[in-house]
């Protein structure tokens, strides 16, 4: 029987559909996640003058020597700046560790861990702020925000792993213009952002999270010498150890308090040196302690929860006259506010793209005129940025025109569109300030008048900053529409192929519907599932057992299928309760939290038992193989050896995970990685060449379905039985390798969920192997896909970036590698979907539905029957999900949570799409390669038999 949907046509259309999907997805991502536009150039002397209709370009700025430019800035600003700056970045430090939360001080254990810092706050010698960071809460974009005052694009989370030089206007560039000498010790991200800027530096890798000791010692060892020098103006210290402690052990790690104490000693060392320097006439030095982001209770970050965005900004050295601890520890500001504050404190222009606001309280020791001047300079800079982004604020048709000085003083309420509101607020502040400057001696202004001017400035600044921060870049509608259309077209192509092939298979099976052998018991997955639920929820256990016993006596296949359904239901419910996912439910109790409270010894015992059971189940599954015993035993022994090495690593080194490095542990893991890779690839490549080829009719009689549904001519010409045995062993190797990898890489608490996922796979394979040739293959493939996605969340993953396990991505690595750590991170995050996609190879080996073959079938027809549903169903289902979420994201593009909720979810959907592509490619490559090798060997053996005759 000829078919209109040939194998070549099916392949071409599938590749075409996937290609169109990739193009559409690329266009949509490019259009929806653009890099936010920035004004070119850098701020100069014009920053100290009010905005005018015709922009002033001070061409002499770049020609002035650094010391002259510094004097010019100081004269124009009217603010006496500090002389030197020490910027200490403690990576991942939540502000609540230092400042408390909800009007309450930090817990006593945390306060005791930082006694010197707490004494500075209590005595009014430091001012602390909860500096809210914008998502994504990863290091590189947060550093850029603090030095430029600008909020980057959402895809900066990807650039965080491959940092490029910062070309936008920033504080360090401004410092360089006035001749500052700068040194840096710590996170090498600074060296990538500012190449060639530091006169002395010692960078350390920021992603090798196993190191919690040496990474900070490399910074502190320079302190003694650098603090005694006077040849630098800015010293950047970026400590990574606390962030690494969080990644490994979470907020409650036993190493957290010692690490905080270590940081407190550094603060004390710097502050006492600063005091001594000031007494010796070395000038005014400001110590600023900041953090780039916070961390969740598990120690991760990247999302938008309070725990992740709660970063610290602590100013030590500002002379204030208030010693109220609560007043200076409960302020909530934004991280971008650090940039304009430091710029004005040191007398340099505010970076051109800054959206931050001057931090209240930092100018408490300055005169009233200097404080108002600082607010005025901040207002001028934001107004220039607004004029560049709001055409309604241009000087020609500015709504500011028409207001007089007298009107400005009488403005009480500003309303209307954003242009009118912003201009009204600006006028109100500037008019009040002008009146302050023109005050008459006989009519002095009171403190209430001064407070009114400050309040008016902050009302304008915060309104402007909020609008600029939330402003969504105009997206190219045509590009987005084309991307969505391409993904919808791809979805239609893939679904049409599934439907067309389903019709072909259905018609083929209908021709055999009068065969009583296959028409008596045609149970569908849905029917079996419903019956299983009824038996569990309604019937008593004894009655259920009797029913199953009766089914077993009447039809063993149905009984096996029913047992498989029971296993799936029970294991699925256990997995559902293992981790509470989602931001709204993550704090609810679950099995994993209960076990972690019981202690690490219990978790380790469960991990070892789960590993042993997983290895035992793998070996049992291998024993069911019908292939050559000696080869199977050799393959099984090799994987068993590496399995025992994994268990040895768990037993010997699991408790030592907090040490910075362990050569023996790293070497052992590298041996396991290499061994598993060689064993798996070797099985895939060599086994089709080594397994025996059978050409006699006796071989087919060993498989009842093949002997009855496949014509004898097809069995003699094509290696169907050999292919099933080959795929079984290769698929088994894939699953065994994946189990051992996950035992090694996953968190210890996830060992039992991995065992349950493997049990689900085995139950699904048992169900499929007893389904006969008339069951619905596409339903079972779809069920495997959805089980894989459910397992993704059962392993603790979610739709936020904070649940990505960074620590596991460095197991077995002696040095940082972006590529290798990225691969390991992907393997850990998508352990479950990849697990079930790889299981499709074994599914093909035990499935019998594709064995309904016409009399005149050829190789292309056989391959099409084997691969059509296993490849098309995951691609089709994923295309529906991808297209649906793309449309949702497009509709929610102006939603308040578009960057904190919808965008991270979409990144996960895109990564899932990549996972499906890789998994389907593995399945197709395995089947095609094995079939071609076996077909070649069978043909050659057939020719040999003819020659012998």
PDB file of C-alpha atoms in Angstrom, residues 489-732:
ATOM      1  CA  UNK A 489       2.568  28.315  11.182  1.00  0.00           C
ATOM      2  CA  UNK A 490       5.141  25.920  12.638  1.00  0.00           C
ATOM      3  CA  UNK A 491       2.579  24.686  15.161  1.00  0.00           C
ATOM      4  CA  UNK A 492       0.041  24.054  12.389  1.00  0.00           C
ATOM      5  CA  UNK A 493       2.614  22.157  10.303  1.00  0.00           C
ATOM      6  CA  UNK A 494       3.603  19.860  13.158  1.00  0.00           C
ATOM      7  CA  UNK A 495       0.022  19.218  14.262  1.00  0.00           C
ATOM      8  CA  UNK A 496      -1.037  18.538  10.652  1.00  0.00           C
ATOM      9  CA  UNK A 497       1.736  15.958  10.345  1.00  0.00           C
ATOM     10  CA  UNK A 498       0.575  14.273  13.561  1.00  0.00           C
ATOM     11  CA  UNK A 499      -3.017  14.208  12.350  1.00  0.00           C
ATOM     12  CA  UNK A 500      -2.071  12.918   8.884  1.00  0.00           C
ATOM     13  CA  UNK A 501       0.076  10.136  10.264  1.00  0.00           C
ATOM     14  CA  UNK A 502      -2.620   9.232  12.798  1.00  0.00           C
ATOM     15  CA  UNK A 503      -5.133   8.828   9.959  1.00  0.00           C
ATOM     16  CA  UNK A 504      -2.704   6.623   8.052  1.00  0.00           C
ATOM     17  CA  UNK A 505      -2.043   4.408  11.076  1.00  0.00           C
ATOM     18  CA  UNK A 506      -5.740   4.257  11.943  1.00  0.00           C
ATOM     19  CA  UNK A 507      -6.688   3.150   8.432  1.00  0.00           C
ATOM     20  CA  UNK A 508      -3.971   0.525   8.467  1.00  0.00           C
ATOM     21  CA  UNK A 509      -5.144  -0.883  11.779  1.00  0.00           C
ATOM     22  CA  UNK A 510      -8.764  -0.898  10.697  1.00  0.00           C
ATOM     23  CA  UNK A 511      -7.850  -3.357   7.976  1.00  0.00           C
ATOM     24  CA  UNK A 512      -6.924  -5.822  10.716  1.00  0.00           C
ATOM     25  CA  UNK A 513      -9.876  -5.079  12.979  1.00  0.00           C
ATOM     26  CA  UNK A 514     -11.527  -8.413  12.166  1.00  0.00           C
ATOM     27  CA  UNK A 515      -8.592 -10.270  13.647  1.00  0.00           C
ATOM     28  CA  UNK A 516     -10.101 -11.519  16.921  1.00  0.00           C
ATOM     29  CA  UNK A 517      -6.681 -11.875  18.440  1.00  0.00           C
ATOM     30  CA  UNK A 518      -6.326  -8.101  18.572  1.00  0.00           C
ATOM     31  CA  UNK A 519      -9.911  -6.930  18.725  1.00  0.00           C
ATOM     32  CA  UNK A 520     -10.943  -8.428  22.053  1.00  0.00           C
ATOM     33  CA  UNK A 521      -9.085  -6.273  24.554  1.00  0.00           C
ATOM     34  CA  UNK A 522      -8.294  -2.826  23.147  1.00  0.00           C
ATOM     35  CA  UNK A 523      -7.932  -0.815  26.337  1.00  0.00           C
ATOM     36  CA  UNK A 524      -7.035   2.850  25.978  1.00  0.00           C
ATOM     37  CA  UNK A 525      -4.864   4.775  28.413  1.00  0.00           C
ATOM     38  CA  UNK A 526      -7.780   6.941  29.530  1.00  0.00           C
ATOM     39  CA  UNK A 527      -9.981   3.949  30.272  1.00  0.00           C
ATOM     40  CA  UNK A 528      -7.246   2.262  32.264  1.00  0.00           C
ATOM     41  CA  UNK A 529      -6.478   5.456  34.170  1.00  0.00           C
ATOM     42  CA  UNK A 530     -10.129   5.982  35.089  1.00  0.00           C
ATOM     43  CA  UNK A 531     -10.501   2.396  36.209  1.00  0.00           C
ATOM     44  CA  UNK A 532      -7.315   2.676  38.251  1.00  0.00           C
ATOM     45  CA  UNK A 533      -8.544   5.810  40.029  1.00  0.00           C
ATOM     46  CA  UNK A 534     -11.864   4.146  40.783  1.00  0.00           C
ATOM     47  CA  UNK A 535     -10.180   1.075  42.231  1.00  0.00           C
ATOM     48  CA  UNK A 536      -7.911   3.191  44.439  1.00  0.00           C
ATOM     49  CA  UNK A 537     -10.398   5.764  45.667  1.00  0.00           C
ATOM     50  CA  UNK A 538     -13.581   3.706  45.885  1.00  0.00           C
ATOM     51  CA  UNK A 539     -12.711   0.067  46.440  1.00  0.00           C
ATOM     52  CA  UNK A 540     -11.131  -1.299  49.556  1.00  0.00           C
ATOM     53  CA  UNK A 541      -7.548  -2.585  49.232  1.00  0.00           C
ATOM     54  CA  UNK A 542      -8.687  -6.175  49.585  1.00  0.00           C
ATOM     55  CA  UNK A 543     -11.351  -5.784  46.923  1.00  0.00           C
ATOM     56  CA  UNK A 544      -8.848  -4.104  44.669  1.00  0.00           C
ATOM     57  CA  UNK A 545      -6.420  -6.972  45.179  1.00  0.00           C
ATOM     58  CA  UNK A 546      -9.122  -9.516  44.370  1.00  0.00           C
ATOM     59  CA  UNK A 547     -10.066  -7.579  41.253  1.00  0.00           C
ATOM     60  CA  UNK A 548      -6.476  -7.464  40.107  1.00  0.00           C
ATOM     61  CA  UNK A 549      -6.089 -11.178  40.834  1.00  0.00           C
ATOM     62  CA  UNK A 550      -9.180 -11.833  38.755  1.00  0.00           C
ATOM     63  CA  UNK A 551      -7.853  -9.695  35.935  1.00  0.00           C
ATOM     64  CA  UNK A 552      -4.520 -11.465  36.172  1.00  0.00           C
ATOM     65  CA  UNK A 553      -6.185 -14.858  35.813  1.00  0.00           C
ATOM     66  CA  UNK A 554      -8.287 -13.644  32.898  1.00  0.00           C
ATOM     67  CA  UNK A 555      -5.805 -11.411  31.097  1.00  0.00           C
ATOM     68  CA  UNK A 556      -2.266 -10.909  32.385  1.00  0.00           C
ATOM     69  CA  UNK A 557      -1.617  -7.946  30.099  1.00  0.00           C
ATOM     70  CA  UNK A 558      -4.507  -5.924  31.508  1.00  0.00           C
ATOM     71  CA  UNK A 559      -3.390  -6.738  35.049  1.00  0.00           C
ATOM     72  CA  UNK A 560       0.128  -5.508  34.283  1.00  0.00           C
ATOM     73  CA  UNK A 561      -1.296  -2.336  32.800  1.00  0.00           C
ATOM     74  CA  UNK A 562      -3.468  -1.765  35.859  1.00  0.00           C
ATOM     75  CA  UNK A 563      -0.489  -2.204  38.178  1.00  0.00           C
ATOM     76  CA  UNK A 564       1.464   0.257  36.066  1.00  0.00           C
ATOM     77  CA  UNK A 565      -1.301   2.822  36.442  1.00  0.00           C
ATOM     78  CA  UNK A 566      -1.317   2.334  40.228  1.00  0.00           C
ATOM     79  CA  UNK A 567       2.449   2.867  40.375  1.00  0.00           C
ATOM     80  CA  UNK A 568       2.160   6.026  38.285  1.00  0.00           C
ATOM     81  CA  UNK A 569      -0.563   7.451  40.527  1.00  0.00           C
ATOM     82  CA  UNK A 570       1.214   6.705  43.801  1.00  0.00           C
ATOM     83  CA  UNK A 571       4.631   7.906  42.642  1.00  0.00           C
ATOM     84  CA  UNK A 572       3.090  10.972  41.037  1.00  0.00           C
ATOM     85  CA  UNK A 573       1.337  11.973  44.243  1.00  0.00           C
ATOM     86  CA  UNK A 574       4.550  11.515  46.218  1.00  0.00           C
ATOM     87  CA  UNK A 575       6.455  13.676  43.748  1.00  0.00           C
ATOM     88  CA  UNK A 576       3.753  16.341  43.922  1.00  0.00           C
ATOM     89  CA  UNK A 577       4.250  16.706  47.654  1.00  0.00           C
ATOM     90  CA  UNK A 578       8.041  16.600  47.596  1.00  0.00           C
ATOM     91  CA  UNK A 579       8.629  20.273  46.762  1.00  0.00           C
ATOM     92  CA  UNK A 580       6.173  23.140  47.088  1.00  0.00           C
ATOM     93  CA  UNK A 581       6.714  25.152  43.942  1.00  0.00           C
ATOM     94  CA  UNK A 582       5.791  28.684  42.981  1.00  0.00           C
ATOM     95  CA  UNK A 583       6.352  31.955  44.790  1.00  0.00           C
ATOM     96  CA  UNK A 584       3.016  31.756  46.617  1.00  0.00           C
ATOM     97  CA  UNK A 585       3.477  28.219  47.947  1.00  0.00           C
ATOM     98  CA  UNK A 586       7.215  27.826  48.433  1.00  0.00           C
ATOM     99  CA  UNK A 587       6.934  28.506  52.173  1.00  0.00           C
ATOM    100  CA  UNK A 588       4.338  25.792  52.753  1.00  0.00           C
ATOM    101  CA  UNK A 589       5.517  22.542  54.353  1.00  0.00           C
ATOM    102  CA  UNK A 590       6.518  19.688  52.085  1.00  0.00           C
ATOM    103  CA  UNK A 591       8.353  16.382  52.297  1.00  0.00           C
ATOM    104  CA  UNK A 592      11.756  17.828  51.429  1.00  0.00           C
ATOM    105  CA  UNK A 593      11.595  20.456  54.196  1.00  0.00           C
ATOM    106  CA  UNK A 594      10.537  17.819  56.703  1.00  0.00           C
ATOM    107  CA  UNK A 595      13.460  15.572  55.781  1.00  0.00           C
ATOM    108  CA  UNK A 596      15.956  18.444  55.869  1.00  0.00           C
ATOM    109  CA  UNK A 597      14.810  19.301  59.378  1.00  0.00           C
ATOM    110  CA  UNK A 598      15.456  15.697  60.373  1.00  0.00           C
ATOM    111  CA  UNK A 599      19.129  16.217  59.626  1.00  0.00           C
ATOM    112  CA  UNK A 600      21.709  15.663  56.901  1.00  0.00           C
ATOM    113  CA  UNK A 601      22.400  12.093  58.036  1.00  0.00           C
ATOM    114  CA  UNK A 602      18.825  11.051  57.263  1.00  0.00           C
ATOM    115  CA  UNK A 603      18.968  12.769  53.878  1.00  0.00           C
ATOM    116  CA  UNK A 604      22.265  11.083  53.104  1.00  0.00           C
ATOM    117  CA  UNK A 605      20.855   7.673  54.064  1.00  0.00           C
ATOM    118  CA  UNK A 606      17.874   8.197  51.763  1.00  0.00           C
ATOM    119  CA  UNK A 607      20.243   9.302  49.006  1.00  0.00           C
ATOM    120  CA  UNK A 608      22.360   6.154  49.325  1.00  0.00           C
ATOM    121  CA  UNK A 609      19.326   3.852  49.478  1.00  0.00           C
ATOM    122  CA  UNK A 610      17.797   5.580  46.460  1.00  0.00           C
ATOM    123  CA  UNK A 611      21.046   5.176  44.569  1.00  0.00           C
ATOM    124  CA  UNK A 612      21.246   1.474  45.391  1.00  0.00           C
ATOM    125  CA  UNK A 613      17.642   0.901  44.358  1.00  0.00           C
ATOM    126  CA  UNK A 614      18.165   2.833  41.135  1.00  0.00           C
ATOM    127  CA  UNK A 615      21.214   0.764  40.247  1.00  0.00           C
ATOM    128  CA  UNK A 616      19.354  -2.461  41.135  1.00  0.00           C
ATOM    129  CA  UNK A 617      16.361  -1.526  38.964  1.00  0.00           C
ATOM    130  CA  UNK A 618      18.681  -0.694  36.073  1.00  0.00           C
ATOM    131  CA  UNK A 619      20.407  -4.058  36.341  1.00  0.00           C
ATOM    132  CA  UNK A 620      17.051  -5.819  36.594  1.00  0.00           C
ATOM    133  CA  UNK A 621      15.859  -4.035  33.442  1.00  0.00           C
ATOM    134  CA  UNK A 622      19.055  -5.145  31.701  1.00  0.00           C
ATOM    135  CA  UNK A 623      18.391  -8.748  32.649  1.00  0.00           C
ATOM    136  CA  UNK A 624      15.152  -8.595  30.660  1.00  0.00           C
ATOM    137  CA  UNK A 625      17.040  -7.837  27.467  1.00  0.00           C
ATOM    138  CA  UNK A 626      16.797 -10.491  24.809  1.00  0.00           C
ATOM    139  CA  UNK A 627      20.167  -9.633  23.303  1.00  0.00           C
ATOM    140  CA  UNK A 628      23.475 -11.433  23.553  1.00  0.00           C
ATOM    141  CA  UNK A 629      24.173 -12.187  27.198  1.00  0.00           C
ATOM    142  CA  UNK A 630      27.933 -11.674  27.222  1.00  0.00           C
ATOM    143  CA  UNK A 631      27.703  -8.227  25.692  1.00  0.00           C
ATOM    144  CA  UNK A 632      24.875  -7.260  28.026  1.00  0.00           C
ATOM    145  CA  UNK A 633      26.853  -8.424  31.043  1.00  0.00           C
ATOM    146  CA  UNK A 634      29.925  -6.484  29.924  1.00  0.00           C
ATOM    147  CA  UNK A 635      27.908  -3.296  29.451  1.00  0.00           C
ATOM    148  CA  UNK A 636      26.079  -3.823  32.717  1.00  0.00           C
ATOM    149  CA  UNK A 637      29.302  -4.416  34.622  1.00  0.00           C
ATOM    150  CA  UNK A 638      30.872  -1.212  33.307  1.00  0.00           C
ATOM    151  CA  UNK A 639      27.893   0.880  34.394  1.00  0.00           C
ATOM    152  CA  UNK A 640      27.744  -0.928  37.749  1.00  0.00           C
ATOM    153  CA  UNK A 641      31.377  -0.009  38.367  1.00  0.00           C
ATOM    154  CA  UNK A 642      30.657   3.693  37.792  1.00  0.00           C
ATOM    155  CA  UNK A 643      27.512   3.439  39.871  1.00  0.00           C
ATOM    156  CA  UNK A 644      29.562   2.198  42.812  1.00  0.00           C
ATOM    157  CA  UNK A 645      31.972   5.113  42.294  1.00  0.00           C
ATOM    158  CA  UNK A 646      29.034   7.516  42.483  1.00  0.00           C
ATOM    159  CA  UNK A 647      27.926   5.936  45.753  1.00  0.00           C
ATOM    160  CA  UNK A 648      31.506   6.185  47.038  1.00  0.00           C
ATOM    161  CA  UNK A 649      31.565   9.881  46.190  1.00  0.00           C
ATOM    162  CA  UNK A 650      28.290  10.410  48.051  1.00  0.00           C
ATOM    163  CA  UNK A 651      29.506   8.494  51.069  1.00  0.00           C
ATOM    164  CA  UNK A 652      32.973  10.008  51.254  1.00  0.00           C
ATOM    165  CA  UNK A 653      32.667  13.575  50.011  1.00  0.00           C
ATOM    166  CA  UNK A 654      29.029  14.593  50.443  1.00  0.00           C
ATOM    167  CA  UNK A 655      29.641  16.031  53.912  1.00  0.00           C
ATOM    168  CA  UNK A 656      32.727  17.909  52.703  1.00  0.00           C
ATOM    169  CA  UNK A 657      30.857  19.915  50.100  1.00  0.00           C
ATOM    170  CA  UNK A 658      31.608  23.170  51.923  1.00  0.00           C
ATOM    171  CA  UNK A 659      35.366  22.956  51.516  1.00  0.00           C
ATOM    172  CA  UNK A 660      36.787  25.258  48.878  1.00  0.00           C
ATOM    173  CA  UNK A 661      38.308  22.448  46.851  1.00  0.00           C
ATOM    174  CA  UNK A 662      39.150  18.796  47.161  1.00  0.00           C
ATOM    175  CA  UNK A 663      41.465  17.347  44.560  1.00  0.00           C
ATOM    176  CA  UNK A 664      40.489  13.730  45.181  1.00  0.00           C
ATOM    177  CA  UNK A 665      36.768  14.486  45.012  1.00  0.00           C
ATOM    178  CA  UNK A 666      37.171  16.497  41.815  1.00  0.00           C
ATOM    179  CA  UNK A 667      39.316  13.800  40.223  1.00  0.00           C
ATOM    180  CA  UNK A 668      36.802  11.094  41.143  1.00  0.00           C
ATOM    181  CA  UNK A 669      33.946  13.037  39.579  1.00  0.00           C
ATOM    182  CA  UNK A 670      35.964  13.669  36.431  1.00  0.00           C
ATOM    183  CA  UNK A 671      36.687   9.930  36.184  1.00  0.00           C
ATOM    184  CA  UNK A 672      32.967   9.221  36.528  1.00  0.00           C
ATOM    185  CA  UNK A 673      32.100  11.799  33.871  1.00  0.00           C
ATOM    186  CA  UNK A 674      34.636  10.382  31.432  1.00  0.00           C
ATOM    187  CA  UNK A 675      33.716   6.768  32.166  1.00  0.00           C
ATOM    188  CA  UNK A 676      29.986   7.308  31.759  1.00  0.00           C
ATOM    189  CA  UNK A 677      30.564   9.191  28.518  1.00  0.00           C
ATOM    190  CA  UNK A 678      32.766   6.473  27.071  1.00  0.00           C
ATOM    191  CA  UNK A 679      30.461   3.653  28.197  1.00  0.00           C
ATOM    192  CA  UNK A 680      27.314   5.328  26.847  1.00  0.00           C
ATOM    193  CA  UNK A 681      28.759   6.470  23.536  1.00  0.00           C
ATOM    194  CA  UNK A 682      30.553   3.146  23.139  1.00  0.00           C
ATOM    195  CA  UNK A 683      27.293   1.246  23.647  1.00  0.00           C
ATOM    196  CA  UNK A 684      25.511   3.469  21.118  1.00  0.00           C
ATOM    197  CA  UNK A 685      28.229   3.145  18.468  1.00  0.00           C
ATOM    198  CA  UNK A 686      29.411  -0.449  18.934  1.00  0.00           C
ATOM    199  CA  UNK A 687      26.397  -2.498  19.969  1.00  0.00           C
ATOM    200  CA  UNK A 688      24.586  -2.513  16.574  1.00  0.00           C
ATOM    201  CA  UNK A 689      27.802  -3.942  15.089  1.00  0.00           C
ATOM    202  CA  UNK A 690      28.235  -6.596  17.757  1.00  0.00           C
ATOM    203  CA  UNK A 691      24.801  -8.056  18.324  1.00  0.00           C
ATOM    204  CA  UNK A 692      23.903 -11.279  16.443  1.00  0.00           C
ATOM    205  CA  UNK A 693      21.917 -11.112  13.204  1.00  0.00           C
ATOM    206  CA  UNK A 694      19.186 -13.685  12.659  1.00  0.00           C
ATOM    207  CA  UNK A 695      17.833 -14.462   9.187  1.00  0.00           C
ATOM    208  CA  UNK A 696      15.822 -17.582   9.879  1.00  0.00           C
ATOM    209  CA  UNK A 697      12.079 -17.736  10.404  1.00  0.00           C
ATOM    210  CA  UNK A 698      12.644 -19.153  13.873  1.00  0.00           C
ATOM    211  CA  UNK A 699      13.868 -15.811  15.148  1.00  0.00           C
ATOM    212  CA  UNK A 700      10.566 -14.073  14.523  1.00  0.00           C
ATOM    213  CA  UNK A 701       8.609 -16.728  16.360  1.00  0.00           C
ATOM    214  CA  UNK A 702      10.100 -15.566  19.648  1.00  0.00           C
ATOM    215  CA  UNK A 703       7.946 -12.415  19.496  1.00  0.00           C
ATOM    216  CA  UNK A 704       4.256 -13.196  19.282  1.00  0.00           C
ATOM    217  CA  UNK A 705       3.123  -9.817  17.978  1.00  0.00           C
ATOM    218  CA  UNK A 706       5.822  -9.743  15.316  1.00  0.00           C
ATOM    219  CA  UNK A 707       4.998 -13.230  14.128  1.00  0.00           C
ATOM    220  CA  UNK A 708       1.335 -12.371  13.730  1.00  0.00           C
ATOM    221  CA  UNK A 709       1.366  -8.782  12.499  1.00  0.00           C
ATOM    222  CA  UNK A 710       4.508  -8.547  10.401  1.00  0.00           C
ATOM    223  CA  UNK A 711       4.643 -10.402   7.072  1.00  0.00           C
ATOM    224  CA  UNK A 712       7.295 -13.101   7.017  1.00  0.00           C
ATOM    225  CA  UNK A 713       8.963 -11.482   4.006  1.00  0.00           C
ATOM    226  CA  UNK A 714       9.432  -8.260   5.985  1.00  0.00           C
ATOM    227  CA  UNK A 715      10.862 -10.184   8.937  1.00  0.00           C
ATOM    228  CA  UNK A 716      13.417 -11.924   6.736  1.00  0.00           C
ATOM    229  CA  UNK A 717      14.449  -8.800   4.815  1.00  0.00           C
ATOM    230  CA  UNK A 718      14.579  -6.181   7.580  1.00  0.00           C
ATOM    231  CA  UNK A 719      16.212  -6.410  11.058  1.00  0.00           C
ATOM    232  CA  UNK A 720      13.121  -5.605  13.138  1.00  0.00           C
ATOM    233  CA  UNK A 721      13.828  -8.020  15.992  1.00  0.00           C
ATOM    234  CA  UNK A 722      17.513  -7.066  16.058  1.00  0.00           C
ATOM    235  CA  UNK A 723      16.591  -3.386  16.095  1.00  0.00           C
ATOM    236  CA  UNK A 724      14.244  -3.823  19.046  1.00  0.00           C
ATOM    237  CA  UNK A 725      16.944  -5.621  21.041  1.00  0.00           C
ATOM    238  CA  UNK A 726      19.567  -3.047  20.075  1.00  0.00           C
ATOM    239  CA  UNK A 727      17.371  -0.085  21.012  1.00  0.00           C
ATOM    240  CA  UNK A 728      16.487  -1.717  24.302  1.00  0.00           C
ATOM    241  CA  UNK A 729      20.127  -1.963  25.382  1.00  0.00           C
ATOM    242  CA  UNK A 730      21.103   1.467  24.054  1.00  0.00           C
ATOM    243  CA  UNK A 731      18.057   3.063  25.675  1.00  0.00           C
ATOM    244  CA  UNK A 732      18.916   1.275  28.900  1.00  0.00           C
TER     245      UNK A 732
END
